[in-house]
Short mmCIF file of C-alpha atoms and ligand atoms in Angstrom, two decimals:
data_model
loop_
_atom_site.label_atom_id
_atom_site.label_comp_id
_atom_site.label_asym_id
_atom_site.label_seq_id
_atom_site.Cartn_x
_atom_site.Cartn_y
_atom_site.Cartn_z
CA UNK X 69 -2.13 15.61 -5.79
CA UNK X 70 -5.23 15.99 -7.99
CA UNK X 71 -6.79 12.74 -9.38
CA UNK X 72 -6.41 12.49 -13.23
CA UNK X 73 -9.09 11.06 -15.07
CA UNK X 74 -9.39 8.86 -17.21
CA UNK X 75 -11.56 6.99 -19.55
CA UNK X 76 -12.98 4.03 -17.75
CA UNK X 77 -13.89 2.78 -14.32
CA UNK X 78 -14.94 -0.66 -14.19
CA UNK X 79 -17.78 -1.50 -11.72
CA UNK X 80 -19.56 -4.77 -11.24
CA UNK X 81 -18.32 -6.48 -14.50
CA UNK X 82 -18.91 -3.74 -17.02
CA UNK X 83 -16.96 -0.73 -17.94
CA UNK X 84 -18.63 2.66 -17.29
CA UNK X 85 -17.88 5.81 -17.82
CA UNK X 86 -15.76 8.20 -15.75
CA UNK X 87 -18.30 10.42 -14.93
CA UNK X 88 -21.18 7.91 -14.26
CA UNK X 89 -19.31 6.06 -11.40
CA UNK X 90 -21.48 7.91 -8.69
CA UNK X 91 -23.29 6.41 -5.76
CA UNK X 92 -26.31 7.75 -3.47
CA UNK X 93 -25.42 10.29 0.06
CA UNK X 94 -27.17 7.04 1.81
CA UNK X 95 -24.43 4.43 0.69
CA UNK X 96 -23.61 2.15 3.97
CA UNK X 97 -19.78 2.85 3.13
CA UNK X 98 -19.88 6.90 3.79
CA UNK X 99 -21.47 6.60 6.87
CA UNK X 100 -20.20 3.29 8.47
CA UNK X 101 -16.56 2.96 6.55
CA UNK X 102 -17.75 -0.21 5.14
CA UNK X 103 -15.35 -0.47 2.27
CA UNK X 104 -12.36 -2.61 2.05
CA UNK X 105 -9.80 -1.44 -0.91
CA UNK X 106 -6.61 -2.20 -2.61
CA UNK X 107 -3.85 0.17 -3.81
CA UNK X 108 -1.70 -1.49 -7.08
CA UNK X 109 0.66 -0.24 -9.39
CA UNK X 110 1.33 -0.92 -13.36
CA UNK X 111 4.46 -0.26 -14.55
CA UNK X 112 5.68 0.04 -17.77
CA UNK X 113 8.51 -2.88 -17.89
CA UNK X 114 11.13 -2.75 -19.99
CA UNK X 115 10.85 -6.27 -21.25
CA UNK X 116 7.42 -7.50 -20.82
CA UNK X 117 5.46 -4.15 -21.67
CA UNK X 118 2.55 -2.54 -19.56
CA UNK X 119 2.49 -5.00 -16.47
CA UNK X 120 0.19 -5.06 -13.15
CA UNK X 121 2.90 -5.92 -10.02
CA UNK X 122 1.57 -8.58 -7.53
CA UNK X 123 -1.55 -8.59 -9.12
CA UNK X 124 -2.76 -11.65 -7.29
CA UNK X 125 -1.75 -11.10 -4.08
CA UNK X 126 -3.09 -7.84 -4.24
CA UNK X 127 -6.77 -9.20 -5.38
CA UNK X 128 -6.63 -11.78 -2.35
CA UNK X 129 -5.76 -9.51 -0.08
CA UNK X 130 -9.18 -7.46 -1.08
CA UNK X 131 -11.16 -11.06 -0.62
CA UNK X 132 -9.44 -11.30 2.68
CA UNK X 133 -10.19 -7.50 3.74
CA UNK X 134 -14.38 -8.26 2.42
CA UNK X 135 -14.44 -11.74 4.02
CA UNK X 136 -13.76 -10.19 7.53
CA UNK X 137 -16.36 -7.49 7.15
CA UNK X 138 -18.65 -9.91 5.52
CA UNK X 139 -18.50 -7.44 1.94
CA UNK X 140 -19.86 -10.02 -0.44
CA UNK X 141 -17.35 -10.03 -3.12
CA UNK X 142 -18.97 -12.12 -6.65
CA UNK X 143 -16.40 -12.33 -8.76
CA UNK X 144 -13.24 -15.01 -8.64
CA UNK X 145 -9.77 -14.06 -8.44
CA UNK X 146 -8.71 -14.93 -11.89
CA UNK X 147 -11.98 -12.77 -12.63
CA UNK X 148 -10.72 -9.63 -10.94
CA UNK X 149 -7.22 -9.73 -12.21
CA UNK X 150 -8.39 -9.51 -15.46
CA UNK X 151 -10.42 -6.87 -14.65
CA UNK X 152 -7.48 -5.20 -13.07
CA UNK X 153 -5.56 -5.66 -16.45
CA UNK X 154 -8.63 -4.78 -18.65
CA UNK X 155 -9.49 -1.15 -16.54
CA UNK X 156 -4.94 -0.32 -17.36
CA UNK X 157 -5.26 -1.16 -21.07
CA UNK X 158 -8.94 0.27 -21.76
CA UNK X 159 -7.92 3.27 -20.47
CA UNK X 160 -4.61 3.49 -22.34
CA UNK X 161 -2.57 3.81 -19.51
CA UNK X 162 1.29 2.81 -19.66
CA UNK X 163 1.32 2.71 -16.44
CA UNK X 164 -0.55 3.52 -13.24
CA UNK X 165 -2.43 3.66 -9.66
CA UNK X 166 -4.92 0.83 -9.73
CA UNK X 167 -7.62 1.15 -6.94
CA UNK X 168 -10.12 -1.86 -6.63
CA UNK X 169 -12.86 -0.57 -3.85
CA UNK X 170 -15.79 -3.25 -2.34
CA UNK X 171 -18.27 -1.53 -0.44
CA UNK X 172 -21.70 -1.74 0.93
CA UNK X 173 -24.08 -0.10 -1.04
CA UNK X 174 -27.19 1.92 -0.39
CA UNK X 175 -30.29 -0.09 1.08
CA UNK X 176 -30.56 -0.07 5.19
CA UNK X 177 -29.01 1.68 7.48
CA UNK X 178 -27.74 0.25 10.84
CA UNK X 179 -24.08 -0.98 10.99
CA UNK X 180 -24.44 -4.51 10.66
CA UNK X 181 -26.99 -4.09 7.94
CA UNK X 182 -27.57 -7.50 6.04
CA UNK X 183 -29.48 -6.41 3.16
CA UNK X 184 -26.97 -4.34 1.47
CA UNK X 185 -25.79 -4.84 -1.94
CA UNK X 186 -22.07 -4.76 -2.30
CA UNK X 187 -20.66 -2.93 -4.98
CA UNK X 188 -17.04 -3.87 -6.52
CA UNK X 189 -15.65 -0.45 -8.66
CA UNK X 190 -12.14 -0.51 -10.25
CA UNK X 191 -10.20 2.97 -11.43
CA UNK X 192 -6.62 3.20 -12.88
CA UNK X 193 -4.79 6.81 -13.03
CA UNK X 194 -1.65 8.07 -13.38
CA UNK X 195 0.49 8.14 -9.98
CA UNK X 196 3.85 9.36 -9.50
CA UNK X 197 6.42 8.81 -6.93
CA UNK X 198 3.93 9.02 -3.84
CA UNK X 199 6.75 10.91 -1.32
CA UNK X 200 7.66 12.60 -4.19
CA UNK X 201 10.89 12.17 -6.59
CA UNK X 202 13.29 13.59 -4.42
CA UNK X 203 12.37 11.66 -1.33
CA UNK X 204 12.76 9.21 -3.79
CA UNK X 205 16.63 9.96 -4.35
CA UNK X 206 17.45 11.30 -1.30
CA UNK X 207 15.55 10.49 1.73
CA UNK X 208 12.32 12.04 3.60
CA UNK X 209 11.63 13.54 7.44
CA UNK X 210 9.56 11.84 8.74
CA UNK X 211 7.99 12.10 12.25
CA UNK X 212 6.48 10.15 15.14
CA UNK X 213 3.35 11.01 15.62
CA UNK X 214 1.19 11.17 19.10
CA UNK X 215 -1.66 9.44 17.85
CA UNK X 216 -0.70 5.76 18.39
CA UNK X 217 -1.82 2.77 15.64
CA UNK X 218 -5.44 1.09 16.42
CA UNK X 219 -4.83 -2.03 19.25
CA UNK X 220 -5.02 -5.55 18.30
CA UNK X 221 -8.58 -5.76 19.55
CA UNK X 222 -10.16 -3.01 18.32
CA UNK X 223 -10.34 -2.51 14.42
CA UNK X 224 -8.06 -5.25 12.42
CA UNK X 225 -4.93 -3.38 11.08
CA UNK X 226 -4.09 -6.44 9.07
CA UNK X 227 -6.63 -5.89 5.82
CA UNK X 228 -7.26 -3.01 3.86
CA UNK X 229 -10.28 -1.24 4.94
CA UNK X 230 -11.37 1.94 4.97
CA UNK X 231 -12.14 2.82 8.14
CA UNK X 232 -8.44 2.47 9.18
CA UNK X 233 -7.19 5.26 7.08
CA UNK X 234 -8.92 7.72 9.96
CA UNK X 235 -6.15 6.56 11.74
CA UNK X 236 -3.81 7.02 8.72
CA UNK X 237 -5.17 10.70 8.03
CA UNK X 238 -4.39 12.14 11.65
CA UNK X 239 -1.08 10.65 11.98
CA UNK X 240 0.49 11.66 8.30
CA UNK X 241 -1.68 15.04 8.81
CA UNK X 242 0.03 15.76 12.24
CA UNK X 243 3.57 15.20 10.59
CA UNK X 244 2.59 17.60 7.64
CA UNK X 245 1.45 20.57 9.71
CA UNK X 246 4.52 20.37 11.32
CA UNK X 247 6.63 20.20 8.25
CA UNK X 248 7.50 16.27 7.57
CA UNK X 249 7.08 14.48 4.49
CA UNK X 250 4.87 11.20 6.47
CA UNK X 251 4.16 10.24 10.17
CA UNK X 252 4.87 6.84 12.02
CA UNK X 253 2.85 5.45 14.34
CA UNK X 254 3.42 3.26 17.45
CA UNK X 255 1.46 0.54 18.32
CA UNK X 256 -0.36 0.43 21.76
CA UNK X 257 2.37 -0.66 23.29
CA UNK X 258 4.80 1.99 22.27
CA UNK X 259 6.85 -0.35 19.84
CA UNK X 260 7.17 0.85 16.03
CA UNK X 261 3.97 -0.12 14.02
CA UNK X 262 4.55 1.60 10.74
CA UNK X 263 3.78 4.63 8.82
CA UNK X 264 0.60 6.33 7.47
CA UNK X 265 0.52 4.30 4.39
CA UNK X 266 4.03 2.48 4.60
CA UNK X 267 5.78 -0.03 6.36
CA UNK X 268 8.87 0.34 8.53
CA UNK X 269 12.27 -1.34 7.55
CA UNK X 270 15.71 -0.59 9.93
CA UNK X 271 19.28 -1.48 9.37
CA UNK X 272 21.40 -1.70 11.82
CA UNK X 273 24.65 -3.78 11.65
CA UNK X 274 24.58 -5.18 8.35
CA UNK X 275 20.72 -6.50 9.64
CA UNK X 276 17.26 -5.53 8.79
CA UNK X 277 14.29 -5.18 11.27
CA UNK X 278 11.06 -4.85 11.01
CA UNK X 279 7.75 -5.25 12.85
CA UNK X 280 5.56 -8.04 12.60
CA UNK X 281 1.97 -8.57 11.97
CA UNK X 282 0.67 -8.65 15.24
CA UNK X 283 2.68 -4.68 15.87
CA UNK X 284 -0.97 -3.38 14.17
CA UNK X 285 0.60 -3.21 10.55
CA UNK X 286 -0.90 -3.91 7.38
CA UNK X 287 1.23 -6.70 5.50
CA UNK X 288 1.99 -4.99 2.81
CA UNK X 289 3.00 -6.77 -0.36
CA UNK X 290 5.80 -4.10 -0.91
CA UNK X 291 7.09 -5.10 2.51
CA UNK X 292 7.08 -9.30 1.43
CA UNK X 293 8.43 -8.52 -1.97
CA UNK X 294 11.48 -6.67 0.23
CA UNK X 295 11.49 -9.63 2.51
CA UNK X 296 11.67 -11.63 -0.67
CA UNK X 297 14.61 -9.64 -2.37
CA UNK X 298 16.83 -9.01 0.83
CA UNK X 299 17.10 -12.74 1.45
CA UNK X 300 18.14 -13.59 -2.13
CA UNK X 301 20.75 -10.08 -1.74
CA UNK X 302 21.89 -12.66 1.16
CA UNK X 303 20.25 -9.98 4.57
CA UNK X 304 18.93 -11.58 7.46
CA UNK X 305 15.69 -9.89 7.93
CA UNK X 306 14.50 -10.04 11.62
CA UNK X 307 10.68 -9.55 12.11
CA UNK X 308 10.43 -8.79 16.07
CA UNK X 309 8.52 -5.70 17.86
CA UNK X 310 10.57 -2.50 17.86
CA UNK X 311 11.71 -0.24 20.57
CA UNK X 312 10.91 3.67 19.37
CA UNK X 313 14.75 4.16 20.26
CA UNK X 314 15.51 1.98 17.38
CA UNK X 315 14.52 4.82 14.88
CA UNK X 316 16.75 6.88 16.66
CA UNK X 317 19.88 4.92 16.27
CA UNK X 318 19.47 3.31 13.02
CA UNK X 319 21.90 3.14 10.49
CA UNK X 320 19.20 3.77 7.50
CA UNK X 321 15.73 3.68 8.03
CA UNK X 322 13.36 3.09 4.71
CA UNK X 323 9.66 2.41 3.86
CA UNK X 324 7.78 0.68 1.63
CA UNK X 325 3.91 0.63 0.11
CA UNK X 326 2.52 0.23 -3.17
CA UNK X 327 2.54 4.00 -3.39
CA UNK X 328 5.54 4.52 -1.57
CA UNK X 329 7.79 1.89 -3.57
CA UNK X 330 11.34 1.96 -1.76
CA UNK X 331 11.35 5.09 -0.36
CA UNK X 332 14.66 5.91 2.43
CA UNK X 333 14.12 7.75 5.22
CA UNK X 334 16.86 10.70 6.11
CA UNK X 335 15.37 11.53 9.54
CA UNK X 336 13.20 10.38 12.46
CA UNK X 337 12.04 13.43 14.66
CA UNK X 338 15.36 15.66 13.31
CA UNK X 339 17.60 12.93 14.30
CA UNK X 340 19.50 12.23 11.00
CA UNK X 341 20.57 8.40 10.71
CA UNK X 342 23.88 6.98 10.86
CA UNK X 343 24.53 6.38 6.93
CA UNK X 344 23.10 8.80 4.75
CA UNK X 345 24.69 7.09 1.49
CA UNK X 346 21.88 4.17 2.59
CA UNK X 347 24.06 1.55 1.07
CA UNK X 348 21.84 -0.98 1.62
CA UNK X 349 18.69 0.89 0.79
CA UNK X 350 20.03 1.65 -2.74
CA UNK X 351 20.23 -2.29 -2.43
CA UNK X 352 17.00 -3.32 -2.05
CA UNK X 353 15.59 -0.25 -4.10
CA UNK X 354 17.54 -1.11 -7.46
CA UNK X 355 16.81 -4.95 -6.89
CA UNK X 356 12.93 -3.52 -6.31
CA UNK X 357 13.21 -1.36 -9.49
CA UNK X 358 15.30 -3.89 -11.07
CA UNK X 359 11.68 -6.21 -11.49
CA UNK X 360 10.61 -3.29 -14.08
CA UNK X 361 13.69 -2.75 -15.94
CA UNK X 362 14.46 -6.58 -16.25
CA UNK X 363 17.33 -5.99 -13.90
CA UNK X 364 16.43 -8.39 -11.23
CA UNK X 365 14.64 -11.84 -12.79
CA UNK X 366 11.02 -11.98 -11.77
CA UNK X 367 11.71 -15.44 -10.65
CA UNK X 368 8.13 -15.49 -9.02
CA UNK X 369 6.00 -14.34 -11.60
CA UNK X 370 5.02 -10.88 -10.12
CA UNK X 371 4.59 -9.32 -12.86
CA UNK X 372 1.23 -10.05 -15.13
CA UNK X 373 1.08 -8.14 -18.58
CA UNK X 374 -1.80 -6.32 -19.40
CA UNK X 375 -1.70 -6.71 -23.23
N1 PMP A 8 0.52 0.07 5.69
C1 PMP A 8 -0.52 0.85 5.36
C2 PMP A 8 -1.33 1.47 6.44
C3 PMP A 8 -0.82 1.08 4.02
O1 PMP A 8 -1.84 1.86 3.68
C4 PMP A 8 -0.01 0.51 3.02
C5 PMP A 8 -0.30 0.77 1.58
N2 PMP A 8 -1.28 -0.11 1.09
C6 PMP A 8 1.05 -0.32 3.40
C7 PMP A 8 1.29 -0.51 4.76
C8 PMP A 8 1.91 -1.01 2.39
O2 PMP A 8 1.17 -2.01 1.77
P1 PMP A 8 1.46 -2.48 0.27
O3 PMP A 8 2.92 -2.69 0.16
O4 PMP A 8 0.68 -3.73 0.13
O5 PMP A 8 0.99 -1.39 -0.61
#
């Protein structure tokens, strides 16, 4: 899907042009993935107008991801909310992708370079349904892939850097070539991590599974506000490593991500699963789309107006 500009991408404090926000071939970032990002959404609420979702959590999580690479990050978090707010409104936009990126900048090369000036852009853009409308409504194929998640160990699955999306781009590109909508990946151990940009949710029995932190997963602020909305719909969700087989005899399978939203899964490696009304999918997805359309009470203040 082709990025659509827009007016405004806010870097360091000020708002710049579009076009200006450039950076040099010899930026630390490009060569050593030393960038640690966020992915957030706006939506246009029904009640409380143009609104970022999770905006906090979202901008800790980015401290988090820049502490562990040592990213020096200047601004506070009430700072870079607002600047998440300002970058939807300046640019008009009723709602959108938000995408705050900290990287090292140019200055030395060598990967544990210390004197390299961080730089801190924000850009909002339009963003649609990320597995598209339909998978939306009715489900997606999805696929397990043979490349297997990075081991606790290695590379930290558990913040948001850049680096790990090599991982992400050859197991969702494996499951496109052949014809899915996303790839999952296992963990080292074989149990279910989670998918190229989503995490992993199974019914079975009335209960709700789904892998913990330490299964090489990102903890995705989708997959707490789920957590958070099954309980009060009254689910027991169970947070335990996953046997693959799992997929294959679940009675719905769905995944979540900023991008993703609620998205249910209709197949795991052409094995269909047992429901394909997903009763309790529709569930949790109208009590998830229920925060924008008033629906569901934001009892937890998720949801921060721009205006
Ligand atoms: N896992 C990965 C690898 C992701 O890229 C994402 C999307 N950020 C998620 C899980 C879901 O995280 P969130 O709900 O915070 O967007």
């Amino acid at each position: 899907m082709p990025i659509q500009e827009t007016k405004h991408i806010w870097r360091n404090g000020k708002m710049i042009p579009w076009a200006e926000a450039t950076t040099h071939v010899l930026t630390h970032g490009l060569h050593y993935g030393t960038g640690v990002f966020e992915g957030m959404r706006a939506y246009d609420t029904k009640h409380k107008g143009v609104c970022v979702f999770r905006n906090r959590e979202h901008v800790e999580r980015l401290i988090y991801s820049a502490r562990v690479y040592r990213i020096a990050i200047d601004f506070s978090v009430e700072e870079l909310m607002k600047a998440c707010r300002d970058i939807v409104r300046e640019n008009d936009l009723s709602s959108a992708y938000i995408r705050p990126l900290a990287y090292l900048g140019y200055g030395e090369m060598g990967p544990a370079s210390q004197n390299v000036d961080s730089v801190l852009d924000i850009a909002a853009f339009p963003w649609g349904a990320y597995l598209g409308d339909d998978g939306m409504k009715n489900g997606v194929d999805v696929a397990i892939s043979s490349w297997r998640r990075m081991a606790p160990g290695t590379v930290p699955a558990g913040v948001k850097a850049a680096g790990n999306y090599l991982s992400s781009r050859l197991i969702s590109m494996e499951a496109k070539d052949r014809g899915f909508a996303e790839g999952i990946g296992l963990a080292h151990d074989g149990t279910l991590s989670e998918g190229a940009g989503e995490n992993m949710f199974i019914v079975r029995n009335g209960k709700i599974y789904t892998p913990p932190a330490a299964s090489s997963i990102l903890s995705g602020i989708t997959r707490d506000t789920v957590i958070v909305l099954a309980g009060k719909l009254g689910f027991e969700i169970i947070e335990q490593a996953l046997p693959r087989e799992l997929l294959y005899g679940a009675d719905e399978i769905f995944m979540t991500g900023t991008a993703a939203e609620v998205t249910p899964v209709r197949s795991v490696d052409k094995l269909t699963i047992n429901d394909p009304s997903f009763p309790i999918t529709r569930q949790i997805q109208n009590a998830f789309f229920g925060i924008f359309n008033g629906e569901t009470e934001d009892e937890w203040g998720w949801l921060d107006p721009v205006a």
